[in-house]
Short mmCIF file of C-alpha atoms in Angstrom, two decimals:
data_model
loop_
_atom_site.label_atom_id
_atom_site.label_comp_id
_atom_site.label_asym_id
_atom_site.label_seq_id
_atom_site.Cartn_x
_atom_site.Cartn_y
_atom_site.Cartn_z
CA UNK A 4 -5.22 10.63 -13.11
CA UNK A 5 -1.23 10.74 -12.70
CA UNK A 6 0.64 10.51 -15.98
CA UNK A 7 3.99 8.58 -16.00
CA UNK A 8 6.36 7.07 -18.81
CA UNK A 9 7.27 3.54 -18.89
CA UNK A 10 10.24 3.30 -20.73
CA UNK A 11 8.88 0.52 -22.69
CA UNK A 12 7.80 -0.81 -26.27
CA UNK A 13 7.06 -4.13 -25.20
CA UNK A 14 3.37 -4.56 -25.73
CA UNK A 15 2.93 -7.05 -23.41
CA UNK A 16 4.82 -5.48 -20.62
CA UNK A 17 2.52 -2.39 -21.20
CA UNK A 18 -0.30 -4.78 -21.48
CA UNK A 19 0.66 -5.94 -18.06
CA UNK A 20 1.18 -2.61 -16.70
CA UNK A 21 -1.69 -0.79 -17.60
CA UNK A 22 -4.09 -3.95 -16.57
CA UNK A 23 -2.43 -3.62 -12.80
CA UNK A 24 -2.55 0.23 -12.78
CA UNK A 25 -6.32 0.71 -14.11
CA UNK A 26 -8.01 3.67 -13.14
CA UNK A 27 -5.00 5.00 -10.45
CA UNK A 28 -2.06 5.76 -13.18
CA UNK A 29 -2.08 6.47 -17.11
CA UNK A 30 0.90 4.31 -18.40
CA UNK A 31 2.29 6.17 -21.51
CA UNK A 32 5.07 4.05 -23.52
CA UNK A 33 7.93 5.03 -25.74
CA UNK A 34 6.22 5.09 -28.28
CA UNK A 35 3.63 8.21 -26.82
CA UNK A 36 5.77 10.65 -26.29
CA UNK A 37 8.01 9.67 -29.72
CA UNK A 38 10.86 7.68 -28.85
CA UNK A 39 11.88 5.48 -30.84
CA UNK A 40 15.70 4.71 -30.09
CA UNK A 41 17.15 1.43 -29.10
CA UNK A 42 18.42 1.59 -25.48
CA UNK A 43 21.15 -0.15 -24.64
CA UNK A 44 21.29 -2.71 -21.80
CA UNK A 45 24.84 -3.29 -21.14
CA UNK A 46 24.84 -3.21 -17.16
CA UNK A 47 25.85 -6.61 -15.60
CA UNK A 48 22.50 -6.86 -13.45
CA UNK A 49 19.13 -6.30 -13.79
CA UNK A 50 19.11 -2.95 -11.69
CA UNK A 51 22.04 -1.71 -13.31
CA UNK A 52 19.86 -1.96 -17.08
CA UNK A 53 16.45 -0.45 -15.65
CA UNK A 54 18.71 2.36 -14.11
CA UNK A 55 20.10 2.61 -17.25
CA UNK A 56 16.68 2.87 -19.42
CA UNK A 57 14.86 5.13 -17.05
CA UNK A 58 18.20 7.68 -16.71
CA UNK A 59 18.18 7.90 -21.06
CA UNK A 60 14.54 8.94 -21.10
CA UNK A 61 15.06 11.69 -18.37
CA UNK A 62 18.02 12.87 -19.98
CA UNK A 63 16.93 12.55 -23.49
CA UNK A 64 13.35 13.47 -23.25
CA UNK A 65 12.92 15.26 -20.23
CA UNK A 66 10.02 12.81 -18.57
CA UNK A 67 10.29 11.71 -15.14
CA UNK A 68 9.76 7.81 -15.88
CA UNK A 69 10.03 4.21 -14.89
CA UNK A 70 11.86 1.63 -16.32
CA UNK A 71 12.22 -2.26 -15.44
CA UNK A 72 14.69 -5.54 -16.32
CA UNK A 73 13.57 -8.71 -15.69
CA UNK A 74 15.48 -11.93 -15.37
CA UNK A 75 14.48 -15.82 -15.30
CA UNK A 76 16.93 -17.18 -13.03
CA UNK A 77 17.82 -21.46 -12.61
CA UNK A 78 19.49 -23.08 -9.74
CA UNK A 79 21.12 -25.76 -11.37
CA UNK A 80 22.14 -23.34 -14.37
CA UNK A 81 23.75 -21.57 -12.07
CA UNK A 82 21.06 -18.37 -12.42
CA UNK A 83 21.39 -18.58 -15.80
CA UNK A 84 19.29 -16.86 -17.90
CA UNK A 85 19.49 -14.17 -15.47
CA UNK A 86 20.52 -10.92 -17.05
CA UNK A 87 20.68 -12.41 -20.25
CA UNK A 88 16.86 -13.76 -20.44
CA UNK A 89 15.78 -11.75 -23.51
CA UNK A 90 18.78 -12.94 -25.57
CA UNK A 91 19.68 -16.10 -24.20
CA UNK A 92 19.60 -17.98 -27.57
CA UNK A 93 21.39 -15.01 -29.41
CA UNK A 94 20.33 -11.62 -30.03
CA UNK A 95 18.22 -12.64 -33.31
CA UNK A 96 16.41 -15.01 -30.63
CA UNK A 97 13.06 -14.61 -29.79
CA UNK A 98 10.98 -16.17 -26.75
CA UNK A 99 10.45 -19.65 -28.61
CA UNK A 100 14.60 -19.89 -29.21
CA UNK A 101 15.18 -19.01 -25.63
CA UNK A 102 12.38 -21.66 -24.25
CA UNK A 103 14.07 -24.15 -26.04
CA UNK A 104 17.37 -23.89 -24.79
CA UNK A 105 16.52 -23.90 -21.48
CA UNK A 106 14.55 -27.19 -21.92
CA UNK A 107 17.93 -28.59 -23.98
CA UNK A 108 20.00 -27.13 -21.10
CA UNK A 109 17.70 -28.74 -18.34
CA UNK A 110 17.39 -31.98 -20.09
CA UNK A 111 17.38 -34.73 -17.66
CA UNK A 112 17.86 -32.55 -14.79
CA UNK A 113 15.35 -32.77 -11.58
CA UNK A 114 16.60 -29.92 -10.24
CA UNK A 115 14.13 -27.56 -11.85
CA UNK A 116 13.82 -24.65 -9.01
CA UNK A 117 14.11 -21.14 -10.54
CA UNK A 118 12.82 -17.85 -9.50
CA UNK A 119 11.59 -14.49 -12.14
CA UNK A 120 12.73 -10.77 -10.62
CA UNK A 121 11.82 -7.75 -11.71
CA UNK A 122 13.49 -5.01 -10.71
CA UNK A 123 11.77 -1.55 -11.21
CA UNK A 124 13.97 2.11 -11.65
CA UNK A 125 11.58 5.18 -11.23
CA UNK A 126 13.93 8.24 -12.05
CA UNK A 127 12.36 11.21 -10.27
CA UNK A 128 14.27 14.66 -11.10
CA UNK A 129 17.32 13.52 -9.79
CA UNK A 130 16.69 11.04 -7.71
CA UNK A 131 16.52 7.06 -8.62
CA UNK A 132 14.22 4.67 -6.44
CA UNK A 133 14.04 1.00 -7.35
CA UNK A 134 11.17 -1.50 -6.52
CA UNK A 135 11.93 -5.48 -6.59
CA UNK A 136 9.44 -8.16 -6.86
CA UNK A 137 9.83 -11.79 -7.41
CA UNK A 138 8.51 -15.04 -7.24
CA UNK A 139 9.53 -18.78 -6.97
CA UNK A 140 8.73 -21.86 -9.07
CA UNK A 141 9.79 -24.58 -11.34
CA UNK A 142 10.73 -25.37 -14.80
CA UNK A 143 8.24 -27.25 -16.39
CA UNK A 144 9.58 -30.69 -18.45
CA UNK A 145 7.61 -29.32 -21.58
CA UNK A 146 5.45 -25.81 -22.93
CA UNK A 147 2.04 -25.58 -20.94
CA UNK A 148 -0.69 -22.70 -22.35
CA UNK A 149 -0.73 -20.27 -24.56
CA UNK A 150 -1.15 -17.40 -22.57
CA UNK A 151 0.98 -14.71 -21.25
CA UNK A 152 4.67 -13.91 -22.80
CA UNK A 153 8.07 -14.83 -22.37
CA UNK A 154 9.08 -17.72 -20.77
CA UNK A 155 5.62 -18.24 -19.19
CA UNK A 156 4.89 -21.94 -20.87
CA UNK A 157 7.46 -23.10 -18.90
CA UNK A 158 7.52 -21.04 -15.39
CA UNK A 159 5.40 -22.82 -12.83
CA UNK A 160 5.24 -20.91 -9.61
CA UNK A 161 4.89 -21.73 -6.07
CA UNK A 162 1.64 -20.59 -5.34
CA UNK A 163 0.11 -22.04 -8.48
CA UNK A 164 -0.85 -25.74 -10.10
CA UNK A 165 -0.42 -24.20 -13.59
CA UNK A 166 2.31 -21.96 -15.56
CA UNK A 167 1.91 -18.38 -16.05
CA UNK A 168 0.62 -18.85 -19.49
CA UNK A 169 -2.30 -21.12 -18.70
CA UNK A 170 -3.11 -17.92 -15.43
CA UNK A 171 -6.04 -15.46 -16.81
CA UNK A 172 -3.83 -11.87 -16.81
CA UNK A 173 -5.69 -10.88 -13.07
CA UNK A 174 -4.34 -14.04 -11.45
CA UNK A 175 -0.52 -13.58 -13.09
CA UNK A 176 -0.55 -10.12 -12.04
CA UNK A 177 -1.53 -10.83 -8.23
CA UNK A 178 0.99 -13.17 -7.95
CA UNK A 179 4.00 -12.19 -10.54
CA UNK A 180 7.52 -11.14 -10.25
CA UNK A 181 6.19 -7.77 -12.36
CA UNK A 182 2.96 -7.49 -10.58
CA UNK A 183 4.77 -7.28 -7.01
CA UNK A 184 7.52 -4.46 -8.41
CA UNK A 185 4.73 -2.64 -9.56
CA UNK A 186 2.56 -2.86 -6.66
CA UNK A 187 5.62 -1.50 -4.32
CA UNK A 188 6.41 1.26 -7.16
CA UNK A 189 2.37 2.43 -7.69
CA UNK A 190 2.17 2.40 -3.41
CA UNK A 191 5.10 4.68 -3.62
CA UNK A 192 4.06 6.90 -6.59
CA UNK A 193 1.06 7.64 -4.79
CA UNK A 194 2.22 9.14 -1.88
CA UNK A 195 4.32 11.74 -3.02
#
């Protein structure tokens, strides 16, 4: 089984990851091969901060690795979160804060079309390769489930009749913004 470094401690992330890779890949996180810094995200998109986390492990730690940013984007908020979905309340936020001022924000607003991207960076010796996915939904008026992470109480998408957090993890992952960066990135991974 292939060994590669997701340039992750977010449990659920990894969670995600290693439930979509199963038997093909062995996710390792930060945390396995001892890294504990905080990585800064201070690019302007979300391929600019995977690029970013994926080139410090290389460079600090020597693994080849992957590395992804994801981003909640609104129409009428004019793709707000976007970038800025982790710490859209503040950077003492956490995912509650940030739900909550989206529903202030959309208050009243029938325009509730958004979309989730992930963009993957796999940093190969030198080279960089990145792997998008995304899908298309709607903002929910109120918090439906308790499953899954993030903003998924309030993300309906397309292809569904329920939000992310009432999916069981196999039917978020066939259908997720995550689950379709990591599909293209495993396909490539395990041809070379």
């Amino acid at each position: 089984m292939k060994k590669i470094v997701f340039a992750t401690n977010n449990a659920h992330k990894l969670r995600e990851l290693r439930e979509i890779a199963g038997d093909k890949f062995e996710i390792l996180s930060l945390k396995d091969i001892n890294c504990f810094d905080d990585i800064p995200e201070t690019a302007s998109t979300l391929e600019g901060n995977a690029i970013i986390k994926a080139n410090f492990i290389k460079e600090h730690y020597g693994y080849d690795c992957f590395a992804d940013d994801t981003g909640l984007e609104i129409d009428s908020l004019g793709g707000e979160p976007g970038v800025y979905s982790a710490r859209y309340a503040g950077e003492d936020c956490n995912s509650e804060n940030n739900i909550d001022k989206v529903l202030k924000n959309l208050d009243g607003n029938n325009n509730r079309a958004a979309r989730f991207v992930t963009v993957i960076a796999l940093r190969l010796g030198d080279e960089i390769f990145t792997f998008e996915g995304e899908v298309k939904g709607d903002i929910l008026t109120e918090r439906s489930g308790i499953g899954g992470f993030g903003y998924d109480p309030i993300f309906k998408p397309l292809e569904a009749d329920c939000s992310f957090a009432e999916m069981l993890p196999e039917q978020k992952n066939a259908i997720s913004h995550r689950g379709r960066a990591v599909k293209k990135l495993f396909e490539f991974l395990k041809n070379i």
